[in-house]
PDB file of N, CA and C in Angstrom:
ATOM      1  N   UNK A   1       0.844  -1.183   0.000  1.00 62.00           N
ATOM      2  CA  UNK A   1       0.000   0.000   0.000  1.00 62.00           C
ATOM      3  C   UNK A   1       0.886   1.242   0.000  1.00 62.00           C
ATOM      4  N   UNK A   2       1.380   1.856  -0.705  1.00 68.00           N
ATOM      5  CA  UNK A   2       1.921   3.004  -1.291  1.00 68.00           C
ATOM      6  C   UNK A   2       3.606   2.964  -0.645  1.00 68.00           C
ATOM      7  N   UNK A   3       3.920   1.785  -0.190  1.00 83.00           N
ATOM      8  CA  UNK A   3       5.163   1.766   0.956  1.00 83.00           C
ATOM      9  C   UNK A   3       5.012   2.560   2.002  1.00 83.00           C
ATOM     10  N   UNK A   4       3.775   3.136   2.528  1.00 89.00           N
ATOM     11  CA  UNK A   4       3.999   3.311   4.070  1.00 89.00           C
ATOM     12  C   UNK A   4       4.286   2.806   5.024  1.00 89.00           C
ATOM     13  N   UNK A   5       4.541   3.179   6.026  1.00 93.00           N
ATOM     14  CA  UNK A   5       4.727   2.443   7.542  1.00 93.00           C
ATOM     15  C   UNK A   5       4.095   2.723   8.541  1.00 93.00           C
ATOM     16  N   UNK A   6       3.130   2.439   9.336  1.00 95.00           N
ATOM     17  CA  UNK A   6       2.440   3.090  10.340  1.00 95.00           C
ATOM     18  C   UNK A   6       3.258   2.328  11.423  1.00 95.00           C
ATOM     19  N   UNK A   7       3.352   3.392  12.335  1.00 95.00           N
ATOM     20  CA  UNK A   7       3.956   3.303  13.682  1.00 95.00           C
ATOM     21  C   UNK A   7       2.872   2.831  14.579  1.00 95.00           C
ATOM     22  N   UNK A   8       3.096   2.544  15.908  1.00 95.00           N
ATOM     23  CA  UNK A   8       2.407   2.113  16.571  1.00 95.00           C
ATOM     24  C   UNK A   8       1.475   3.447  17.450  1.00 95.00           C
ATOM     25  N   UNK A   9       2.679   4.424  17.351  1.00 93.00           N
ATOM     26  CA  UNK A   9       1.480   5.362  17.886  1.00 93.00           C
ATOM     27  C   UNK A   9       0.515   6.278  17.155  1.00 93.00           C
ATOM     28  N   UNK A  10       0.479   5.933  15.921  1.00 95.00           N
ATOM     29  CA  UNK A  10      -0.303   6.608  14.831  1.00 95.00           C
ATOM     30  C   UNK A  10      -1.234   5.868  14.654  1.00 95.00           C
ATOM     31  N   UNK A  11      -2.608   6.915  14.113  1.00 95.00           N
ATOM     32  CA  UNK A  11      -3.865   6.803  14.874  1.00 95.00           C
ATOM     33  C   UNK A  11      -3.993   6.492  13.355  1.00 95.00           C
ATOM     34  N   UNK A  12      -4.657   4.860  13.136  1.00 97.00           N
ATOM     35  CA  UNK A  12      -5.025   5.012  11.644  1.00 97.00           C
ATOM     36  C   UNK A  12      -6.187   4.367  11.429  1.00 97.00           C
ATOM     37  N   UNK A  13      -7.410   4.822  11.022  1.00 97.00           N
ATOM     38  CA  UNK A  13      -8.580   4.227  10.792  1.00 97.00           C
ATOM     39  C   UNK A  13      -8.997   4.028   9.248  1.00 97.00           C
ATOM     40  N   UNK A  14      -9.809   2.805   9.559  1.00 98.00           N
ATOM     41  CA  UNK A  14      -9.692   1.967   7.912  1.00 98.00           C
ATOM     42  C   UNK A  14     -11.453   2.202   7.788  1.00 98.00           C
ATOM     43  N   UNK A  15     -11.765   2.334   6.720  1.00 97.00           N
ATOM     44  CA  UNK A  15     -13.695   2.767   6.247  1.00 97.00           C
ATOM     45  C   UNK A  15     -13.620   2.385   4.789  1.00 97.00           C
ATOM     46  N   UNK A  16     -14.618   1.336   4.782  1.00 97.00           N
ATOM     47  CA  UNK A  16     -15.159   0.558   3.085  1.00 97.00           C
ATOM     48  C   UNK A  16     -16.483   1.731   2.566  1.00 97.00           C
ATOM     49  N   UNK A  17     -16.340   2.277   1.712  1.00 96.00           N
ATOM     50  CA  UNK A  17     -17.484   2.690   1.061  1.00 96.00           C
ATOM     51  C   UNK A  17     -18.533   2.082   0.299  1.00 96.00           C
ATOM     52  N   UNK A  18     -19.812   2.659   0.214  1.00 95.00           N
ATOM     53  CA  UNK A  18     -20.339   1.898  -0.631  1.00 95.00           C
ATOM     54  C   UNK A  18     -20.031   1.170  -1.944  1.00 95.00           C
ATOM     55  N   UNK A  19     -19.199   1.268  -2.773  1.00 96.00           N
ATOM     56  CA  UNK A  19     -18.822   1.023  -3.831  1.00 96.00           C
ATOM     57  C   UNK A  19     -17.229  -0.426  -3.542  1.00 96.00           C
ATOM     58  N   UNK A  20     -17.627  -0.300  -2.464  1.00 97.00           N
ATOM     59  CA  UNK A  20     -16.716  -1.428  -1.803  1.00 97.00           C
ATOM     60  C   UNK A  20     -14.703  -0.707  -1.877  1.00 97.00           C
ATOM     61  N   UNK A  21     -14.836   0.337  -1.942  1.00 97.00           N
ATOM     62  CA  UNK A  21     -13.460   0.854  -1.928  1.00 97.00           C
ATOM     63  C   UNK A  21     -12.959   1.451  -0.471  1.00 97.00           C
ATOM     64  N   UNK A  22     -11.473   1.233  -0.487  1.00 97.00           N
ATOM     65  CA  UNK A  22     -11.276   1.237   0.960  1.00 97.00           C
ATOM     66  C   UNK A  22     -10.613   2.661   0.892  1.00 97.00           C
ATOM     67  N   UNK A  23     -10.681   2.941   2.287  1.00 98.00           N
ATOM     68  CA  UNK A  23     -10.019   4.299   2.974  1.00 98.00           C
ATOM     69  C   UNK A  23      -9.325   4.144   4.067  1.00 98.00           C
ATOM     70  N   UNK A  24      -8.133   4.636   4.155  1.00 98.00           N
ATOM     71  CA  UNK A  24      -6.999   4.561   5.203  1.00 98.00           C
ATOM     72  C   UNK A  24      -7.366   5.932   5.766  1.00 98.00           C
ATOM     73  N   UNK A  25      -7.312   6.709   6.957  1.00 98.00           N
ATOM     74  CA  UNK A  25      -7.130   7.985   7.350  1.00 98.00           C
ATOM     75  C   UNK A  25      -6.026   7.806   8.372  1.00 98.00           C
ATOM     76  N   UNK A  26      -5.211   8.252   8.239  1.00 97.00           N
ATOM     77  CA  UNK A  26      -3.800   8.005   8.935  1.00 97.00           C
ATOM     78  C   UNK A  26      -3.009   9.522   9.687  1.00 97.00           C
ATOM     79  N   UNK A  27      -3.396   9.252  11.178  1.00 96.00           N
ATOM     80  CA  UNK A  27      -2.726  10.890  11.740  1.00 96.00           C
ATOM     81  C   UNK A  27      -1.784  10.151  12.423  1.00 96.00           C
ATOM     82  N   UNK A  28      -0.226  10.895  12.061  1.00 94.00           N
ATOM     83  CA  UNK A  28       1.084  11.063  13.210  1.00 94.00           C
ATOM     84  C   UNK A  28       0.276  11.875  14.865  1.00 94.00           C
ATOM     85  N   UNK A  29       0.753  11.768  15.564  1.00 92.00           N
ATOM     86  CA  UNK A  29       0.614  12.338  16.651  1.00 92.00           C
ATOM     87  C   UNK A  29       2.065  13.339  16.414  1.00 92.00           C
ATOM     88  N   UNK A  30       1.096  14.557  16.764  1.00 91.00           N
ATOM     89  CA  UNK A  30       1.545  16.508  16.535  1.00 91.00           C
ATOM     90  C   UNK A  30       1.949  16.527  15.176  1.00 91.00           C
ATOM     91  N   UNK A  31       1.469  16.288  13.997  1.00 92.00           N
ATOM     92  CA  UNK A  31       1.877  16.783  12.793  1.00 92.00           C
ATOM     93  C   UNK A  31       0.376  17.482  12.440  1.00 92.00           C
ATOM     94  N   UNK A  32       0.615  18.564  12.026  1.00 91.00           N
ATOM     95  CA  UNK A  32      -0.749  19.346  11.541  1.00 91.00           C
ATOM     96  C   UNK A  32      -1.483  18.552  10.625  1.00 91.00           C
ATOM     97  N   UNK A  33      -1.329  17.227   9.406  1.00 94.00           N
ATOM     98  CA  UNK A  33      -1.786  17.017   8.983  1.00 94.00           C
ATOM     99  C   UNK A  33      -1.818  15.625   8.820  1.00 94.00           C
ATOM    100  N   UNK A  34      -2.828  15.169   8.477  1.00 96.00           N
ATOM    101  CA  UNK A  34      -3.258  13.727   8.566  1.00 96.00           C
ATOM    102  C   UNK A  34      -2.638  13.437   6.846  1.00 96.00           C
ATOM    103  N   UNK A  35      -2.952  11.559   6.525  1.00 97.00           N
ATOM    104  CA  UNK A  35      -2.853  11.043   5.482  1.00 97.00           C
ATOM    105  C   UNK A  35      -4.073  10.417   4.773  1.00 97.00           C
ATOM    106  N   UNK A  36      -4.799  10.788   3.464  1.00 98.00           N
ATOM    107  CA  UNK A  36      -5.846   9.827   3.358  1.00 98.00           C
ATOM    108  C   UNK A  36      -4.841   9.237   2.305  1.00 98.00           C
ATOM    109  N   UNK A  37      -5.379   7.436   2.564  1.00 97.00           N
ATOM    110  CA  UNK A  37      -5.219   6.692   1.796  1.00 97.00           C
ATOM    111  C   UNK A  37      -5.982   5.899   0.867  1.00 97.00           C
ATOM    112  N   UNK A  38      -6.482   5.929  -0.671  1.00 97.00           N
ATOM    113  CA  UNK A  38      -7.534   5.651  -1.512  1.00 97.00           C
ATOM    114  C   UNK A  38      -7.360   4.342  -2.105  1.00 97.00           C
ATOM    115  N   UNK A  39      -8.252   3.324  -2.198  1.00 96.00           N
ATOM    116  CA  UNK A  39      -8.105   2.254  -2.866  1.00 96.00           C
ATOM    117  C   UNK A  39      -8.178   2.538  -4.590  1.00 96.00           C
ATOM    118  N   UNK A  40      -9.292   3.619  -4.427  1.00 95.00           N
ATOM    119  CA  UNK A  40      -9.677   3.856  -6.055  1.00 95.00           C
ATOM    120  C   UNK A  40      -8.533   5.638  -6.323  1.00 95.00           C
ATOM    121  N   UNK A  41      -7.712   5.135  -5.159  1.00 95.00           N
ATOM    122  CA  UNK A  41      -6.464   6.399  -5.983  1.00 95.00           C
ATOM    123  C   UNK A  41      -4.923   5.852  -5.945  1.00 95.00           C
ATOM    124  N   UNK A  42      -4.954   4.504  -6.390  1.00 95.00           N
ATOM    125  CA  UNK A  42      -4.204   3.699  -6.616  1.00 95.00           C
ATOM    126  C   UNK A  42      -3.150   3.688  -4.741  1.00 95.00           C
ATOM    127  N   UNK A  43      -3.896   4.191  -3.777  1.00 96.00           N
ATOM    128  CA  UNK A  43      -3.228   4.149  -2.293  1.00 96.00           C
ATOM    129  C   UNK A  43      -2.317   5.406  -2.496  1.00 96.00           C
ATOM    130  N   UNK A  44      -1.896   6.096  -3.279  1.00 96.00           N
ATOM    131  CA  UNK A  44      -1.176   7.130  -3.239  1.00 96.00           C
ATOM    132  C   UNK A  44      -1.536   8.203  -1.959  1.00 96.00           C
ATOM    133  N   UNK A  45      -0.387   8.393  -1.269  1.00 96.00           N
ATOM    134  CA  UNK A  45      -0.753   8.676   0.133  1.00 96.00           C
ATOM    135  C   UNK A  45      -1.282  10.360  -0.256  1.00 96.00           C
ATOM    136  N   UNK A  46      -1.840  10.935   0.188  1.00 97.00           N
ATOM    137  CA  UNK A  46      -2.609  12.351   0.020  1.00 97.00           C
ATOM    138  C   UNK A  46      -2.467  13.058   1.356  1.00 97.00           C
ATOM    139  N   UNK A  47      -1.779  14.392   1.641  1.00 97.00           N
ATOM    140  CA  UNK A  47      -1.743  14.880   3.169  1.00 97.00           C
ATOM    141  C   UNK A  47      -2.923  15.581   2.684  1.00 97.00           C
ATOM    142  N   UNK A  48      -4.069  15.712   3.864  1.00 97.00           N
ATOM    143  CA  UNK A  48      -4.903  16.390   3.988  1.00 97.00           C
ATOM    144  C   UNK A  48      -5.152  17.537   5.459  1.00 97.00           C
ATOM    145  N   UNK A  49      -5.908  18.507   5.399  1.00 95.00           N
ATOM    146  CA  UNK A  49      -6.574  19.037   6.618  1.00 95.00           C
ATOM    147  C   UNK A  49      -7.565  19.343   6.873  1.00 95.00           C
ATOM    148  N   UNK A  50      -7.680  20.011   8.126  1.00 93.00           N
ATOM    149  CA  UNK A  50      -9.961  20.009   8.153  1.00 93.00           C
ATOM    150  C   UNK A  50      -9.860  21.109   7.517  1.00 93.00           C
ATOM    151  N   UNK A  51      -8.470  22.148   7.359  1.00 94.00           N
ATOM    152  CA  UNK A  51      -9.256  23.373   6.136  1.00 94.00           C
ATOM    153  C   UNK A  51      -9.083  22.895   4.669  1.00 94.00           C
ATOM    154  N   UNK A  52      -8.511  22.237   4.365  1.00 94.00           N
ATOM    155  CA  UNK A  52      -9.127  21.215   3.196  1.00 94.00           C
ATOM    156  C   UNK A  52      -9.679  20.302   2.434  1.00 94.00           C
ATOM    157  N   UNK A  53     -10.700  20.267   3.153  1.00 95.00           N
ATOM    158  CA  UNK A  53     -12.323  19.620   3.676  1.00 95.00           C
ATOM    159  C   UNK A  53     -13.047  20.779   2.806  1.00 95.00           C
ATOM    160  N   UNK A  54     -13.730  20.300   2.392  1.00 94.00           N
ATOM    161  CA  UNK A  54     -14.767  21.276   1.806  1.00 94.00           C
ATOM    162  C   UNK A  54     -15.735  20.459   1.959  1.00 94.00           C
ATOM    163  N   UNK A  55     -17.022  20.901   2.855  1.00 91.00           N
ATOM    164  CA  UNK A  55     -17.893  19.893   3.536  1.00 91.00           C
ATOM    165  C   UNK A  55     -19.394  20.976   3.592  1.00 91.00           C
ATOM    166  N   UNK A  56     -20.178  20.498   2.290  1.00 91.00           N
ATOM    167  CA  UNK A  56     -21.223  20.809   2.364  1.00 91.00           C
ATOM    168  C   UNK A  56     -22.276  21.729   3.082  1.00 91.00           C
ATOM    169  N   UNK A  57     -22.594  22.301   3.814  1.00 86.00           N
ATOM    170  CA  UNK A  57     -23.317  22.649   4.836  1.00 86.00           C
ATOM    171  C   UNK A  57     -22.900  22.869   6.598  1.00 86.00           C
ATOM    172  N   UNK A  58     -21.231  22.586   5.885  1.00 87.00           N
ATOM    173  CA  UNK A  58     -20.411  22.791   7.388  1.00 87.00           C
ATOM    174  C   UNK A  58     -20.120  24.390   7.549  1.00 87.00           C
ATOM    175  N   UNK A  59     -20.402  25.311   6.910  1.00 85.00           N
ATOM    176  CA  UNK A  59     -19.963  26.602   7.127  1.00 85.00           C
ATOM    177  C   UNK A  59     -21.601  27.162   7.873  1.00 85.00           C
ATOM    178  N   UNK A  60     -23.110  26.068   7.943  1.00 85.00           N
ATOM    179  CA  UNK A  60     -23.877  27.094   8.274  1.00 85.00           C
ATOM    180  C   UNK A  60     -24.046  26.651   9.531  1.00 85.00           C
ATOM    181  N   UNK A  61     -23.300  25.296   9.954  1.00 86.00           N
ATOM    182  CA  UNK A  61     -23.030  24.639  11.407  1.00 86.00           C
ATOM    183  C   UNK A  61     -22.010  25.623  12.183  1.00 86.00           C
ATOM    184  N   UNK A  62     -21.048  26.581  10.905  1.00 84.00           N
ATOM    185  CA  UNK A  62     -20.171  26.869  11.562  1.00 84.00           C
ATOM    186  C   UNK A  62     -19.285  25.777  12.801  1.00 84.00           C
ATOM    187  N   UNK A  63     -19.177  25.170  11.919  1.00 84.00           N
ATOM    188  CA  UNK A  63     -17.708  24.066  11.865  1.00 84.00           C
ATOM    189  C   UNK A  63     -16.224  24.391  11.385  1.00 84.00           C
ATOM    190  N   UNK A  64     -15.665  23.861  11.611  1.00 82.00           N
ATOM    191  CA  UNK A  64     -14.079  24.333  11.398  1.00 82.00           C
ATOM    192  C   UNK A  64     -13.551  23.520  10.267  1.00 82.00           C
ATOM    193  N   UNK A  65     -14.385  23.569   9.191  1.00 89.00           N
ATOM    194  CA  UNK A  65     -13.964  22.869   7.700  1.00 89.00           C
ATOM    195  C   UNK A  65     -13.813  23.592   6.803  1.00 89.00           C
ATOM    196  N   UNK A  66     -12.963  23.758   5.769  1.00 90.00           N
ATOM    197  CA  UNK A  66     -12.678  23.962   4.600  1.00 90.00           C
ATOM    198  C   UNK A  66     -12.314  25.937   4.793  1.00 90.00           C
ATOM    199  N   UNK A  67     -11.413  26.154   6.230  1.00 91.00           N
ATOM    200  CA  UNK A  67     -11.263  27.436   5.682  1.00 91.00           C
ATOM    201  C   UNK A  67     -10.181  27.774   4.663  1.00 91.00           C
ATOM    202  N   UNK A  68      -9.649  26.880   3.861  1.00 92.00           N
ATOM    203  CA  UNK A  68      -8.538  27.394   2.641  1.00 92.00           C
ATOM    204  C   UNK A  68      -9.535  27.743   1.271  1.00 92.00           C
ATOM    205  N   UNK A  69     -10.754  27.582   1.563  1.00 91.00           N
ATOM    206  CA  UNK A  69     -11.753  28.109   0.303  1.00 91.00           C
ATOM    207  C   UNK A  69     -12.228  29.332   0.780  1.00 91.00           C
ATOM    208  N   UNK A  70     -13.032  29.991  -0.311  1.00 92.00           N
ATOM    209  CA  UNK A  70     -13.269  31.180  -0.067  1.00 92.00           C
ATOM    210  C   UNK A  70     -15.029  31.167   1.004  1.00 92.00           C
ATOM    211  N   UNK A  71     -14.735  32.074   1.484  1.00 90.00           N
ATOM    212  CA  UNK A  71     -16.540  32.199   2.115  1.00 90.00           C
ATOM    213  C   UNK A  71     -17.674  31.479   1.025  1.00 90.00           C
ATOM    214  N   UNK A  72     -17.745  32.101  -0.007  1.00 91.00           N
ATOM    215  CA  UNK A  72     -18.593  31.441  -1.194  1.00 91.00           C
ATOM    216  C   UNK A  72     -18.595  30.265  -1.276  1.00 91.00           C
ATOM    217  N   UNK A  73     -17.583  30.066  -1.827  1.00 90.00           N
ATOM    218  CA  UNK A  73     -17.581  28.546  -1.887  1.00 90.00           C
ATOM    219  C   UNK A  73     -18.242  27.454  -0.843  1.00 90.00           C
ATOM    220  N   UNK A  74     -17.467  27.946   0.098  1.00 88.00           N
ATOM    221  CA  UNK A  74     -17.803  27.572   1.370  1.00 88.00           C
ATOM    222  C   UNK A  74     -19.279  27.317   1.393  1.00 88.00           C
ATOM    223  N   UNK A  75     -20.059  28.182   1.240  1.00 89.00           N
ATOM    224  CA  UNK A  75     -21.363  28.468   1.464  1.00 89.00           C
ATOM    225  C   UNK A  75     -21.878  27.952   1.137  1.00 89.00           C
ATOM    226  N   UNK A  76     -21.959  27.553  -0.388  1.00 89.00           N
ATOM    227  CA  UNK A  76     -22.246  27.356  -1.832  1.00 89.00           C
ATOM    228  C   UNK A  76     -22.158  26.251  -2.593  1.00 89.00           C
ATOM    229  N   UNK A  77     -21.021  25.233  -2.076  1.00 89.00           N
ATOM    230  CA  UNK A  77     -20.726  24.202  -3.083  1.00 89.00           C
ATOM    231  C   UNK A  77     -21.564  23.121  -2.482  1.00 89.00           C
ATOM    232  N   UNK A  78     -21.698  22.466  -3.595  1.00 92.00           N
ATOM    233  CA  UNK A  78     -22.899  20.974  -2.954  1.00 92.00           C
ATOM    234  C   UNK A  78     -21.813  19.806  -3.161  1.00 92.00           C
ATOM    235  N   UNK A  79     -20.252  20.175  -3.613  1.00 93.00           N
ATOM    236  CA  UNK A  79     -19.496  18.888  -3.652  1.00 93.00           C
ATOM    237  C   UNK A  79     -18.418  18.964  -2.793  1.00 93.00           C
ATOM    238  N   UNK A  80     -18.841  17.754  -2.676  1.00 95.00           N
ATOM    239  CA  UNK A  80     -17.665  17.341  -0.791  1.00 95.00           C
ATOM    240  C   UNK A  80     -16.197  17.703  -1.905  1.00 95.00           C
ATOM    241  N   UNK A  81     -14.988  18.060  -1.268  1.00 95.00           N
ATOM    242  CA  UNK A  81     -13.783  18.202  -1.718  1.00 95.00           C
ATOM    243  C   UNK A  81     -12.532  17.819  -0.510  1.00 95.00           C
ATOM    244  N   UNK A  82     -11.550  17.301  -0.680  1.00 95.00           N
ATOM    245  CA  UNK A  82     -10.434  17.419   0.313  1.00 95.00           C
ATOM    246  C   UNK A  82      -9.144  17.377  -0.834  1.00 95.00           C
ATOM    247  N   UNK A  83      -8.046  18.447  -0.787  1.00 93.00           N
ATOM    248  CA  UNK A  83      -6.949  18.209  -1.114  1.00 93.00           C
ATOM    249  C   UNK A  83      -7.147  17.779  -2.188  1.00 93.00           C
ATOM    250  N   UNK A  84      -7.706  18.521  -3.420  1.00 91.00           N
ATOM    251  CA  UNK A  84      -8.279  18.262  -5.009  1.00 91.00           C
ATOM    252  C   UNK A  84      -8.895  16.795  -5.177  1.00 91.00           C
ATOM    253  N   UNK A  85      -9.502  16.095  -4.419  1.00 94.00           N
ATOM    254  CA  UNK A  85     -10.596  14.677  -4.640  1.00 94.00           C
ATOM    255  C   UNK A  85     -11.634  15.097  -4.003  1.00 94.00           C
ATOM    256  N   UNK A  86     -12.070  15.024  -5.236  1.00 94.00           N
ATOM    257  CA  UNK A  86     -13.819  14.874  -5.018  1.00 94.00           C
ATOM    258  C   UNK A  86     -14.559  14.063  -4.335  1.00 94.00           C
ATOM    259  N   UNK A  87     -15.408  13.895  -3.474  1.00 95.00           N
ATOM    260  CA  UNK A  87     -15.341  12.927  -2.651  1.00 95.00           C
ATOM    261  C   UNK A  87     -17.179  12.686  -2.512  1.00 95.00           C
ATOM    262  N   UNK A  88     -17.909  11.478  -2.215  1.00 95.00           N
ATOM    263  CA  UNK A  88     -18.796  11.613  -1.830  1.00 95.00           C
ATOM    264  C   UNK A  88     -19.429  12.165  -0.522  1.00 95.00           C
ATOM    265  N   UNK A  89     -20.566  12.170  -0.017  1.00 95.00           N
ATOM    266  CA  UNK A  89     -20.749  12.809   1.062  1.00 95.00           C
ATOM    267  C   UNK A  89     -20.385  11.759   2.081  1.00 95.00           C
ATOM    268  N   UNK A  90     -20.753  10.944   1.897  1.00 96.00           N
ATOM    269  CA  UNK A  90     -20.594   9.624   3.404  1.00 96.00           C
ATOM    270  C   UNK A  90     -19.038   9.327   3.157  1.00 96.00           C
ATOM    271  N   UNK A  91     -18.266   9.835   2.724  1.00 96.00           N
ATOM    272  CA  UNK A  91     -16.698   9.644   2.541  1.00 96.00           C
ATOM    273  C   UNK A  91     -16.582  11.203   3.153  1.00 96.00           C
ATOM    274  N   UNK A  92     -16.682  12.224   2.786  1.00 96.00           N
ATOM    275  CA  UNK A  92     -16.602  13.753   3.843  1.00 96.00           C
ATOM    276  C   UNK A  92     -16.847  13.265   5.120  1.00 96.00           C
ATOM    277  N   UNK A  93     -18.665  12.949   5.514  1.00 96.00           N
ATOM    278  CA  UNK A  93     -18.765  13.080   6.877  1.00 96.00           C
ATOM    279  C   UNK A  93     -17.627  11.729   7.323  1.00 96.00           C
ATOM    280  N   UNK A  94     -17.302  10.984   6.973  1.00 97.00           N
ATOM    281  CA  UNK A  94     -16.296   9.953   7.635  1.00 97.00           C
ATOM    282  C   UNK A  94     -15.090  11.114   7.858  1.00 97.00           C
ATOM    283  N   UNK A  95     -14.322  11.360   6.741  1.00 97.00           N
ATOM    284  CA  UNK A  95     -13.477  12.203   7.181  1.00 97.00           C
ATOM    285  C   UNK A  95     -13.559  13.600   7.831  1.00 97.00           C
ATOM    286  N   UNK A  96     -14.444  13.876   8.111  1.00 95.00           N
ATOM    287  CA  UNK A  96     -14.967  14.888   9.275  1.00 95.00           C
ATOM    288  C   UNK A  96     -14.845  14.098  10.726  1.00 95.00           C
ATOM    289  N   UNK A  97     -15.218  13.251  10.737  1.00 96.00           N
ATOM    290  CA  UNK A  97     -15.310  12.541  11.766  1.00 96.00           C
ATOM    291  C   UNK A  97     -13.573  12.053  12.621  1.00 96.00           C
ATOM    292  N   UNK A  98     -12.920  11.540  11.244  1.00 97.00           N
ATOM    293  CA  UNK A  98     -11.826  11.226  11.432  1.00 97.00           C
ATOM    294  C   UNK A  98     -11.183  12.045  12.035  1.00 97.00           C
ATOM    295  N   UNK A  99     -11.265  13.374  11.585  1.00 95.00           N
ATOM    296  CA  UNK A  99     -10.729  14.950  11.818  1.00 95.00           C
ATOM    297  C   UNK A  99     -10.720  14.952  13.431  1.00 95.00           C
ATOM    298  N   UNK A 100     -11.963  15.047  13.398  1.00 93.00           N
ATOM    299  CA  UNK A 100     -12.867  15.110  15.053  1.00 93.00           C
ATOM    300  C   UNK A 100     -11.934  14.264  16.298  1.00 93.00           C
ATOM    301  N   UNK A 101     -12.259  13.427  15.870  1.00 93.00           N
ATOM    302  CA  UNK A 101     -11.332  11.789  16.814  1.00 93.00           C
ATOM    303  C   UNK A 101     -10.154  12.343  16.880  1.00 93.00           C
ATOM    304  N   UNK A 102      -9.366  12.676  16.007  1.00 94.00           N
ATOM    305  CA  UNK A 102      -8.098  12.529  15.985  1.00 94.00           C
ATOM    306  C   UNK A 102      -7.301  14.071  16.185  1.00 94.00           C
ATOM    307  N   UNK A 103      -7.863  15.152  16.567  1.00 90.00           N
ATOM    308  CA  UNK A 103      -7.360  16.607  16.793  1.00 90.00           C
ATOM    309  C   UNK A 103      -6.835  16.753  17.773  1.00 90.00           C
ATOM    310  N   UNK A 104      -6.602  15.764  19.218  1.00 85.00           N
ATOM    311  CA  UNK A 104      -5.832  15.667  19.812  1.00 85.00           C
ATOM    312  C   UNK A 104      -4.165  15.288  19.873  1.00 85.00           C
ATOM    313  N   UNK A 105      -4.373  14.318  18.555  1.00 81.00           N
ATOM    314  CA  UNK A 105      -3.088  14.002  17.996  1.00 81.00           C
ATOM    315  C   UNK A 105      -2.299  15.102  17.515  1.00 81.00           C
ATOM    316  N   UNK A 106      -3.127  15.537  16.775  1.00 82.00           N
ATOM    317  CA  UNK A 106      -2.722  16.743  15.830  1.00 82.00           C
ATOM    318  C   UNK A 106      -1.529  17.962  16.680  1.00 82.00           C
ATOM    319  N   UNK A 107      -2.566  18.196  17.669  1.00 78.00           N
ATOM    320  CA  UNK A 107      -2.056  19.061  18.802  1.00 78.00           C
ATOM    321  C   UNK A 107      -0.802  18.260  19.360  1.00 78.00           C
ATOM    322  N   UNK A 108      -0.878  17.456  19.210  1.00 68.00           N
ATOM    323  CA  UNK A 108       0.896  16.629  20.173  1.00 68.00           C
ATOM    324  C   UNK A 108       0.222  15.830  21.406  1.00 68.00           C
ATOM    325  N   UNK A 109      -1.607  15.687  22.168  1.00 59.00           N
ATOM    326  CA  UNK A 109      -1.398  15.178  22.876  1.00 59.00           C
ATOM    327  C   UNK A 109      -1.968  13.674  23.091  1.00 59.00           C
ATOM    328  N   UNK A 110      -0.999  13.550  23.592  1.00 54.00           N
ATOM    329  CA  UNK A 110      -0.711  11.689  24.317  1.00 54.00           C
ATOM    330  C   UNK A 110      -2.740  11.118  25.134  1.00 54.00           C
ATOM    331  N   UNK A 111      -2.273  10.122  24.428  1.00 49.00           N
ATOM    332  CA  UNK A 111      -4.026   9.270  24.710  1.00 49.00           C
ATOM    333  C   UNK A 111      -3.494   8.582  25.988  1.00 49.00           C
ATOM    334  N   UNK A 112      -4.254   8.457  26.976  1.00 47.00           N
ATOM    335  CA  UNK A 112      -4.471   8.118  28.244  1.00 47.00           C
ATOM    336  C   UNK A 112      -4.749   6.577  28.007  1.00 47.00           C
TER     337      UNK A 112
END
């Protein structure tokens, strides 16, 4: 799978989509950005973040997604996006979710 290595303290969660394709979401603990990994993107590792999330209806939750787009967009777009892949919606809210779980890592801190 793309020659990665996951360490033992890296937080990596695996999600089948409907279409039966798999997803790696892979966070270092304290690196600002996570890894998605795509079955249908030949596993080529992708760094992503929650401001490069572009997540539907997350700007009127006022959620902390997709601020590297503009307000408009933001507002406006009906297609999930992360880090130029287009994504379905139940593949966003997963990686929203992933985001969520794992922002402690992000920050540097240690799971109890």
């Amino acid at each position: 799978m793309a020659g990665v290595v996951f360490d033992r303290s890296d937080h990596v969660l695996h999600w089948v989509n409907e279409f039966d394709e798999q997803l790696i979401f892979w966070q270092r603990p304290g690196e600002s950005h996570a890894t998605l990994l795509h079955s249908d993107l030949d596993w080529d590792p992708i760094p992503i973040t929650t401001s490069g999330l572009l997540l539907p209806g997350a700007w009127a939750q006022r959620l902390d997604f997709g601020e590297d787009f503009p307000e408009e967009l933001r507002r406006n777009s009906p297609i999930p996006v992360i880090s130029g892949v287009i994504l379905n919606m139940p593949e966003a809210l997963w990686l929203a979710s992933c985001f969520s779980t794992t922002e402690r890592f992000r920050r540097g801190v240690g799971v109890r």
